[in-house]
Short mmCIF file of C-alpha atoms and ligand atoms in Angstrom, two decimals:
data_model
loop_
_atom_site.label_atom_id
_atom_site.label_comp_id
_atom_site.label_asym_id
_atom_site.label_seq_id
_atom_site.Cartn_x
_atom_site.Cartn_y
_atom_site.Cartn_z
CA MET A 148 95.68 137.29 93.41
CA GLY A 149 93.66 134.87 91.57
CA HIS A 150 93.14 133.92 88.59
CA GLU A 151 90.91 131.59 86.98
CA VAL A 152 92.22 128.72 83.63
CA VAL A 153 88.82 129.42 81.73
CA GLU A 154 90.77 127.40 78.68
CA ILE A 155 93.03 125.16 77.37
CA ASP A 156 94.57 124.79 73.71
CA VAL A 157 96.05 121.40 73.77
CA ALA A 158 97.66 121.67 70.32
CA ALA A 159 98.79 124.81 70.64
CA GLY A 160 99.67 123.92 74.74
CA ILE A 161 98.52 127.30 76.19
CA VAL A 162 95.58 128.09 79.32
CA LYS A 163 94.09 130.68 79.08
CA ALA A 164 93.62 132.28 82.40
CA LEU A 165 91.58 135.46 83.24
CA GLU A 166 92.94 137.57 86.78
CA ASN A 167 89.75 137.93 89.35
CA ALA A 168 90.58 141.64 90.29
CA THR A 169 91.08 142.82 86.80
CA GLY A 170 89.27 140.35 84.55
CA THR A 171 93.00 140.73 82.10
CA LEU A 172 93.45 137.33 80.39
CA SER A 173 96.76 136.47 79.92
CA GLU A 174 98.11 133.44 77.93
CA GLU A 175 99.99 131.14 79.76
CA PRO A 176 102.46 128.26 77.49
CA PHE A 177 103.18 124.57 78.66
CA ASP A 178 105.10 121.90 77.32
CA GLN A 179 103.82 119.90 80.11
CA LEU A 180 100.45 120.15 82.01
CA LEU A 181 98.82 118.69 84.83
CA LEU A 182 95.63 119.68 85.60
CA GLY A 183 94.58 118.89 89.50
CA THR A 184 91.19 121.19 89.35
CA GLY A 185 89.93 119.04 92.29
CA GLY A 186 85.96 118.33 91.88
CA ARG A 187 82.89 120.16 93.70
CA ALA A 188 79.44 119.17 96.31
CA ILE A 189 77.23 118.12 94.18
CA ARG A 190 73.73 120.28 94.81
CA PRO A 191 70.73 117.90 93.68
CA ASN A 192 67.83 119.48 90.99
CA ILE A 193 65.47 119.43 93.29
CA PRO A 194 63.13 122.89 93.87
CA GLY A 195 64.87 124.87 96.29
CA ILE A 196 67.95 124.22 95.90
CA ASP A 197 69.14 127.57 95.78
CA LEU A 198 67.72 129.21 98.83
CA PRO A 199 70.10 131.31 100.29
CA HIS A 200 69.93 128.04 103.87
CA VAL A 201 70.90 126.01 102.22
CA LEU A 202 74.52 125.30 102.26
CA VAL A 203 77.24 122.54 100.95
CA ALA A 204 80.41 121.59 103.39
CA HIS A 205 83.00 121.69 100.75
CA THR A 206 86.23 123.82 101.40
CA LEU A 207 87.26 125.39 103.90
CA ASP A 208 84.99 128.52 103.62
CA ASP A 209 82.25 126.39 104.03
CA ALA A 210 82.79 124.98 106.65
CA GLN A 211 83.64 128.63 108.52
CA ALA A 212 79.93 129.26 107.97
CA LEU A 213 78.42 126.53 108.61
CA HIS A 214 80.40 127.37 111.86
CA SER A 215 79.56 130.21 113.01
CA ILE A 216 75.57 129.43 111.97
CA ALA A 217 75.50 126.71 114.31
CA ASP A 218 77.33 128.14 117.06
CA ALA A 219 75.56 130.83 117.04
CA ARG A 220 72.21 128.60 116.99
CA MET A 221 73.58 127.57 119.61
CA GLY A 222 70.93 126.55 122.62
CA ASP A 223 68.66 127.64 120.25
CA ASP A 224 65.47 124.84 120.77
CA SER A 225 62.94 126.49 117.87
CA TRP A 226 65.95 126.23 115.10
CA ASN A 227 65.54 123.66 112.62
CA VAL A 228 68.89 121.59 110.28
CA VAL A 229 68.47 119.30 108.16
CA VAL A 230 71.21 117.62 106.48
CA ILE A 231 70.40 115.67 103.18
CA GLY A 232 73.13 113.46 102.40
CA ALA A 233 74.10 110.64 105.36
CA GLY A 234 77.61 109.84 103.19
CA TYR A 235 80.79 110.31 105.41
CA ILE A 236 80.91 113.96 104.57
CA GLY A 237 76.69 114.45 105.78
CA LEU A 238 77.53 112.32 109.64
CA GLU A 239 80.49 114.68 109.94
CA MET A 240 77.78 117.30 109.41
CA ALA A 241 75.84 115.80 111.86
CA GLU A 242 78.35 115.38 114.42
CA ALA A 243 79.54 118.73 113.99
CA PHE A 244 75.58 119.70 114.92
CA VAL A 245 75.05 117.40 117.99
CA THR A 246 78.56 118.53 119.32
CA ARG A 247 77.44 122.16 119.40
CA GLY A 248 73.83 121.03 120.74
CA HIS A 249 71.33 120.52 117.92
CA ARG A 250 69.61 117.72 116.63
CA PRO A 251 69.95 118.04 112.95
CA VAL A 252 67.55 115.58 111.23
CA LEU A 253 69.54 113.31 108.94
CA VAL A 254 67.85 112.09 105.30
CA ASP A 255 68.73 109.75 102.94
CA LEU A 256 68.18 107.47 99.83
CA GLN A 257 69.35 104.66 101.46
CA ASP A 258 67.99 101.85 104.62
CA TYR A 259 71.53 102.90 105.84
CA PRO A 260 73.78 105.78 106.46
CA LEU A 261 77.24 105.28 105.00
CA PRO A 262 76.38 103.62 101.20
CA GLY A 263 78.90 101.02 100.43
CA LEU A 264 78.31 99.78 104.27
CA VAL A 265 76.85 96.34 104.70
CA PRO A 266 73.53 96.24 106.12
CA GLU A 267 75.29 94.41 109.66
CA LEU A 268 77.06 97.60 109.85
CA GLY A 269 75.09 99.88 108.77
CA VAL A 270 71.86 99.77 111.32
CA LEU A 271 74.97 99.75 114.03
CA VAL A 272 75.50 102.88 112.61
CA LYS A 273 72.47 104.32 112.27
CA GLY A 274 71.65 103.01 116.14
CA CYS A 275 74.46 105.16 116.58
CA VAL A 276 73.28 108.44 115.50
CA GLU A 277 70.09 107.86 117.24
CA HIS A 278 71.04 107.63 119.85
CA SER A 279 72.84 110.96 119.52
CA GLY A 280 69.12 112.64 119.79
CA VAL A 281 69.77 113.11 115.86
CA GLU A 282 66.37 111.65 113.78
CA PHE A 283 67.69 109.64 110.49
CA ILE A 284 65.11 109.40 107.67
CA GLY A 285 66.44 106.31 105.43
CA GLY A 286 64.81 105.05 102.60
CA THR A 287 63.59 108.32 101.86
CA GLU A 288 64.48 110.61 98.12
CA VAL A 289 63.47 114.92 99.51
CA THR A 290 61.90 115.99 96.42
CA ALA A 291 62.01 119.83 97.27
CA ILE A 292 63.32 122.25 99.92
CA THR A 293 61.48 125.65 100.88
CA PRO A 294 62.28 128.12 102.98
CA GLU A 295 60.89 126.93 105.80
CA SER A 296 61.38 122.92 105.20
CA VAL A 297 62.44 120.01 103.74
CA VAL A 298 59.34 117.97 101.76
CA CYS A 299 60.69 114.40 101.31
CA GLY A 300 58.61 111.09 101.53
CA ASP A 301 55.48 112.65 102.95
CA ARG A 302 57.15 113.96 106.14
CA GLU A 303 57.69 117.93 105.50
CA LEU A 304 60.12 118.82 108.27
CA PRO A 305 61.13 122.65 109.84
CA ALA A 306 64.66 122.81 108.09
CA ASP A 307 66.23 127.04 108.83
CA LEU A 308 69.37 125.49 107.38
CA VAL A 309 69.80 122.22 104.96
CA VAL A 310 73.33 121.05 104.46
CA ILE A 311 73.62 119.25 101.31
CA SER A 312 76.18 116.41 101.50
CA VAL A 313 74.95 113.70 98.71
CA GLY A 314 78.79 113.43 96.79
CA THR A 315 81.27 114.83 95.01
CA ALA A 316 81.71 115.61 90.96
CA PRO A 317 84.37 116.14 89.09
CA CYS A 318 85.33 119.89 87.94
CA SER A 319 86.72 118.16 84.18
CA GLU A 320 85.01 120.44 81.93
CA LEU A 321 87.71 121.98 81.16
CA ALA A 322 89.40 119.28 79.93
CA ALA A 323 86.29 117.88 77.93
CA ALA A 324 86.05 121.80 76.28
CA ALA A 325 89.35 121.11 75.15
CA GLY A 326 88.65 117.21 74.07
CA ILE A 327 90.36 115.69 76.30
CA GLU A 328 88.88 111.61 77.40
CA LEU A 329 86.53 112.08 80.18
CA GLY A 330 85.50 108.13 82.21
CA ALA A 331 84.42 107.15 85.17
CA GLY A 332 81.87 109.53 86.70
CA ARG A 333 82.61 112.17 84.83
CA ALA A 334 86.34 112.47 85.41
CA ILE A 335 89.82 112.84 83.50
CA ALA A 336 90.31 109.70 82.17
CA VAL A 337 93.63 108.69 82.73
CA ASP A 338 96.41 105.51 82.49
CA GLU A 339 98.42 104.92 84.92
CA ARG A 340 100.88 107.51 84.71
CA MET A 341 97.90 109.84 85.59
CA GLN A 342 98.53 111.13 81.40
CA THR A 343 95.46 112.47 79.74
CA SER A 344 94.42 111.58 76.51
CA ALA A 345 96.13 114.18 75.39
CA GLU A 346 99.88 113.99 75.17
CA GLY A 347 101.36 115.59 77.22
CA VAL A 348 98.12 116.93 79.80
CA PHE A 349 98.72 114.98 83.26
CA ALA A 350 95.55 115.08 85.57
CA ALA A 351 95.70 114.34 89.24
CA GLY A 352 93.01 114.47 92.39
CA ASP A 353 89.19 114.57 92.61
CA CYS A 354 89.19 115.81 89.30
CA ALA A 355 90.69 112.35 87.54
CA THR A 356 90.20 108.54 87.70
CA SER A 357 91.98 105.50 89.25
CA ARG A 358 91.82 102.29 88.95
CA HIS A 359 90.43 100.20 90.84
CA LEU A 360 93.28 96.84 92.54
CA ILE A 361 90.95 94.03 92.76
CA THR A 362 88.24 94.57 89.56
CA GLY A 363 90.74 96.70 87.60
CA LYS A 364 87.74 98.93 86.59
CA GLN A 365 87.76 102.68 86.19
CA VAL A 366 85.75 103.92 89.49
CA PHE A 367 85.86 107.52 90.48
CA PHE A 368 87.31 108.33 94.56
CA PRO A 369 87.51 111.52 95.67
CA LEU A 370 89.07 110.94 98.65
CA GLY A 371 92.40 112.58 99.87
CA THR A 372 94.73 109.68 100.13
CA ASN A 373 94.66 108.73 96.02
CA ALA A 374 94.79 112.98 95.31
CA ASN A 375 97.95 112.52 96.60
CA LYS A 376 99.49 109.43 94.99
CA HIS A 377 98.27 111.29 92.32
CA ALA A 378 100.00 113.80 92.44
CA ARG A 379 103.13 111.66 93.16
CA VAL A 380 102.70 110.09 90.42
CA ALA A 381 102.34 112.89 87.66
CA GLY A 382 104.57 114.63 89.55
CA ILE A 383 107.45 112.41 88.66
CA ASN A 384 105.98 111.80 84.55
CA ILE A 385 106.33 115.57 84.72
CA GLY A 386 109.78 114.98 86.06
CA GLY A 387 110.55 112.55 83.86
CA GLY A 388 110.24 110.26 85.22
CA GLN A 389 108.85 106.98 85.17
CA ALA A 390 106.37 106.30 88.28
CA ARG A 391 102.53 103.82 87.64
CA MET A 392 98.96 104.16 90.02
CA PRO A 393 99.03 100.17 91.19
CA GLY A 394 94.83 100.97 91.54
CA VAL A 395 93.09 102.18 94.12
CA LEU A 396 91.02 99.94 96.95
CA GLY A 397 88.72 103.07 98.32
CA THR A 398 89.78 102.65 101.65
CA ALA A 399 88.19 105.42 103.67
CA VAL A 400 88.07 105.84 107.74
CA THR A 401 85.46 108.41 109.28
CA ARG A 402 84.11 108.75 113.06
CA TYR A 403 80.66 109.42 114.34
CA LEU A 404 81.22 110.36 117.73
CA GLU A 405 82.30 106.79 119.92
CA LEU A 406 82.16 104.56 117.00
CA GLU A 407 85.05 104.37 114.45
CA ILE A 408 83.77 102.84 111.08
CA ALA A 409 86.24 102.11 108.16
CA THR A 410 86.01 99.73 104.60
CA THR A 411 88.30 98.88 102.10
CA GLY A 412 88.03 96.99 98.71
CA LEU A 413 84.95 95.26 97.80
CA SER A 414 82.03 93.69 100.17
CA LEU A 415 80.47 90.86 100.06
CA ASP A 416 78.06 91.98 97.01
CA GLN A 417 80.29 94.30 95.25
CA ALA A 418 82.08 91.89 94.52
CA GLN A 419 79.45 89.51 92.97
CA ALA A 420 79.14 92.15 91.55
CA ALA A 421 82.48 91.63 89.44
CA GLY A 422 82.02 87.77 89.10
CA ILE A 423 84.36 87.13 91.22
CA ASP A 424 82.74 83.29 93.80
CA ALA A 425 83.78 85.82 97.19
CA CYS A 426 82.94 84.95 100.66
CA SER A 427 82.82 86.40 103.51
CA GLU A 428 82.61 86.03 107.80
CA GLN A 429 81.58 89.03 110.07
CA ILE A 430 83.38 88.86 113.68
CA SER A 431 82.57 90.46 116.83
CA THR A 432 85.10 90.52 118.90
CA LEU A 433 87.04 93.68 121.83
CA THR A 434 89.36 96.08 120.34
CA LYS A 435 90.68 95.48 124.26
CA PRO A 436 90.97 92.42 126.59
CA GLY A 437 88.06 92.64 128.82
CA TYR A 438 89.38 93.63 131.91
CA MET A 439 91.54 97.28 130.46
CA PRO A 440 89.17 99.52 131.49
CA ASP A 441 88.22 101.37 127.75
CA SER A 442 88.11 97.98 126.48
CA SER A 443 84.93 98.42 123.97
CA THR A 444 83.04 96.42 120.53
CA ALA A 445 84.02 96.13 116.79
CA GLN A 446 82.12 93.88 114.31
CA VAL A 447 84.96 93.11 111.52
CA VAL A 448 83.80 91.90 107.84
CA LEU A 449 86.44 90.49 105.83
CA VAL A 450 85.79 89.64 101.97
CA ALA A 451 87.61 86.48 100.56
CA GLU A 452 87.66 85.58 97.70
CA ARG A 453 86.34 81.14 96.80
CA GLY A 454 89.59 78.78 96.10
CA SER A 455 92.72 81.61 95.84
CA GLY A 456 91.62 83.13 99.86
CA ARG A 457 92.96 86.12 98.02
CA VAL A 458 91.24 89.34 100.05
CA LEU A 459 88.82 91.30 98.93
CA GLY A 460 88.10 94.03 101.50
CA GLY A 461 86.49 94.60 104.85
CA GLN A 462 84.54 97.38 106.66
CA ILE A 463 84.60 97.75 110.69
CA VAL A 464 82.40 98.87 113.12
CA GLY A 465 83.79 99.91 116.69
CA GLY A 466 85.30 101.47 119.45
CA SER A 467 88.18 104.21 119.53
CA GLY A 468 90.74 102.06 118.41
CA SER A 469 89.31 99.87 115.33
CA ALA A 470 89.23 101.54 112.42
CA LYS A 471 92.70 102.10 111.52
CA ARG A 472 93.08 97.74 111.89
CA ILE A 473 91.65 98.33 107.98
CA ASP A 474 95.55 99.44 107.75
CA THR A 475 96.02 96.00 107.89
CA ILE A 476 93.17 94.48 105.57
CA ALA A 477 93.84 97.04 103.10
CA THR A 478 97.53 95.65 103.27
CA ALA A 479 96.94 92.21 102.36
CA ALA A 480 94.25 92.97 99.47
CA THR A 481 97.35 95.26 98.49
CA ALA A 482 99.33 92.56 98.39
CA SER A 483 96.95 90.48 96.99
CA MET A 484 97.51 88.05 99.93
CA SER A 485 95.44 84.82 100.64
CA VAL A 486 93.73 85.33 104.19
CA ALA A 487 96.04 81.94 105.17
CA GLN A 488 98.50 84.48 104.92
CA LEU A 489 96.46 87.13 106.66
CA LEU A 490 95.90 85.15 109.85
CA ASP A 491 99.47 83.94 109.62
CA THR A 492 100.12 87.81 110.12
CA ASP A 493 102.99 88.10 113.11
CA LEU A 494 100.97 91.15 113.88
CA ALA A 495 101.99 93.24 117.43
CA TYR A 496 99.85 92.31 120.94
CA ALA A 497 99.87 93.53 124.42
CA PRO A 498 96.65 94.08 126.54
CA PRO A 499 96.71 98.53 126.41
CA PHE A 500 96.25 97.87 122.24
CA SER A 501 93.79 94.81 121.20
CA THR A 502 93.38 90.83 122.48
CA VAL A 503 96.31 88.58 121.80
CA TRP A 504 94.40 87.58 118.71
CA ASP A 505 93.84 91.36 116.81
CA MET A 506 90.35 91.49 115.70
CA VAL A 507 91.50 91.66 112.04
CA ALA A 508 93.05 87.56 112.78
CA VAL A 509 90.39 86.38 114.03
CA ALA A 510 88.27 87.56 111.03
CA ALA A 511 90.81 86.18 109.31
CA ARG A 512 90.17 82.81 111.75
CA GLU A 513 86.66 83.04 111.22
CA LEU A 514 87.14 83.30 107.26
CA LEU A 515 89.19 80.87 106.27
CA LYS A 516 86.69 78.38 107.56
CA LYS A 517 84.21 79.91 104.20
CA VAL A 518 87.26 79.97 102.05
C1 LIG B 875 84.63 118.29 103.79
C2 LIG B 875 85.35 117.02 103.93
C3 LIG B 875 85.77 115.91 103.97
C4 LIG B 875 86.69 115.46 103.89
N1 LIG B 875 87.78 114.56 104.37
C5 LIG B 875 88.81 113.49 103.68
C6 LIG B 875 89.37 112.80 104.53
O1 LIG B 875 89.18 112.29 105.68
N2 LIG B 875 90.30 112.19 103.99
C7 LIG B 875 89.98 111.49 102.85
O2 LIG B 875 91.06 110.89 102.26
N3 LIG B 875 89.70 112.55 101.77
C8 LIG B 875 88.72 113.25 102.55
N4 LIG B 875 88.42 113.97 101.84
C9 LIG B 875 88.27 114.31 100.06
C10 LIG B 875 89.32 115.67 99.71
O3 LIG B 875 89.74 116.31 100.91
C11 LIG B 875 89.79 115.76 98.25
O4 LIG B 875 89.86 114.46 98.06
C12 LIG B 875 91.69 116.67 98.41
O5 LIG B 875 91.34 118.16 98.90
C13 LIG B 875 91.28 116.31 96.77
O6 LIG B 875 92.43 116.90 96.41
P1 LIG B 875 92.74 118.38 95.15
O7 LIG B 875 93.93 119.04 95.00
O8 LIG B 875 92.65 116.91 94.17
O9 LIG B 875 91.22 118.93 95.13
P2 LIG B 875 91.08 120.42 95.78
O10 LIG B 875 92.12 120.74 97.22
O11 LIG B 875 89.53 120.39 95.53
O12 LIG B 875 91.94 121.57 95.36
C14 LIG B 875 91.83 121.81 93.63
C15 LIG B 875 92.39 123.44 93.66
O13 LIG B 875 91.83 124.28 92.27
C16 LIG B 875 91.18 125.47 92.34
N5 LIG B 875 91.39 125.34 90.57
C17 LIG B 875 89.77 124.53 90.03
N6 LIG B 875 89.45 125.24 88.94
C18 LIG B 875 90.41 125.67 88.37
C19 LIG B 875 90.52 126.66 88.00
N7 LIG B 875 89.59 126.67 86.34
N8 LIG B 875 92.05 127.84 87.33
C20 LIG B 875 92.06 127.59 87.97
N9 LIG B 875 92.10 126.82 89.39
C21 LIG B 875 91.17 125.83 89.48
C22 LIG B 875 90.14 125.30 92.70
O14 LIG B 875 89.74 126.65 93.27
C23 LIG B 875 91.32 124.99 94.43
O15 LIG B 875 92.21 125.34 94.48
C24 LIG B 875 86.98 115.08 102.14
C25 LIG B 875 86.40 116.83 101.56
C26 LIG B 875 85.38 116.89 101.96
C27 LIG B 875 84.54 118.02 100.75
#
């Protein structure tokens, strides 16, 4: 039976919950409380946003609904779908429609898909998206949705279905109403123990903030990886143990058809904006030796602090097997390793897996000349 918590009384140590089926309000006392209210898909405030053919992709029910619609229209060339927002969810939505034989239009404010990706890699993703039959309209704001169309710039795109994927907002209203402090992105502000501004009240997951491992700043990164780590730390502390969240890097990975894409830590621009004297190098390499039949190309961008050589982040776009190499960069950044230490790391090699110099080591070798 579904219950919705509708109020938290921190001083009294009570949550009030409404039983959905009966409308009955009950009270639950607590000594310690974990808020894990998650996030919701942002619905931008534009005319037409509440029309019935405008959907989001946040829950499994949302996915099931989109799945049924897309399958029912399989092979119908007169059916048009517009995806608004080309972050990783928008990109994955576009891919899902393409694999069902549709040709969605993907619209984004940024010039390239996946905001945060450096333009040199963004252009590769854009090329792959367009090559698959998707029209990508970048640098354009959607200003209205009508029952038949999406209005953006000077274009009116026919649209029988509109999918909104412009980001996630934290469900933090309950906490705010209880007087608990909010932080980055209006997520619930937490300390390293995942405790909120209220003693004994913890928060974890998409409703909570994180601390950026490199800048030290509070950030809102709604990712499953962070949610799991948050929850582990909060759970240990609630159980009387001592655990701390060291911080996050925003490491993320996705795929568009054959193209793998991954990012971690800071880009050069982000590092410089954070006041770090940074440099970066981009290399083009192979995922495996060229004589292997499934070898493909990959681009790696590596960012480091000048002087110390500390690894700050990286991005990878390439063929099969390339994206999870980001974990090597994430590990180096987490351990504050220098580019020289990254280059010295004893990474494995055999032809089915990599070139003798792994792509991350090649990037480190080149960046070492600049740091
Ligand atoms: C389409 C999509 C793809 C994703 N892919 C990835 C990925 O590949 N990798 C990755 O790292 N992350 C991914 N994420 C993000 C990841 O799913 C989330 O970060 C993670 O699920 C957050 O977990 P959570 O427990 O904080 O929130 P949720 O899973 O949203 O759970 C929150 C729960 O709280 C309940 N709730 C809210 N308010 C109340 C209330 N007042 N009373 C009672 N219950 C309440 C909700 O009903 C919900 O069940 C993806 C997200 C989406 C939408």
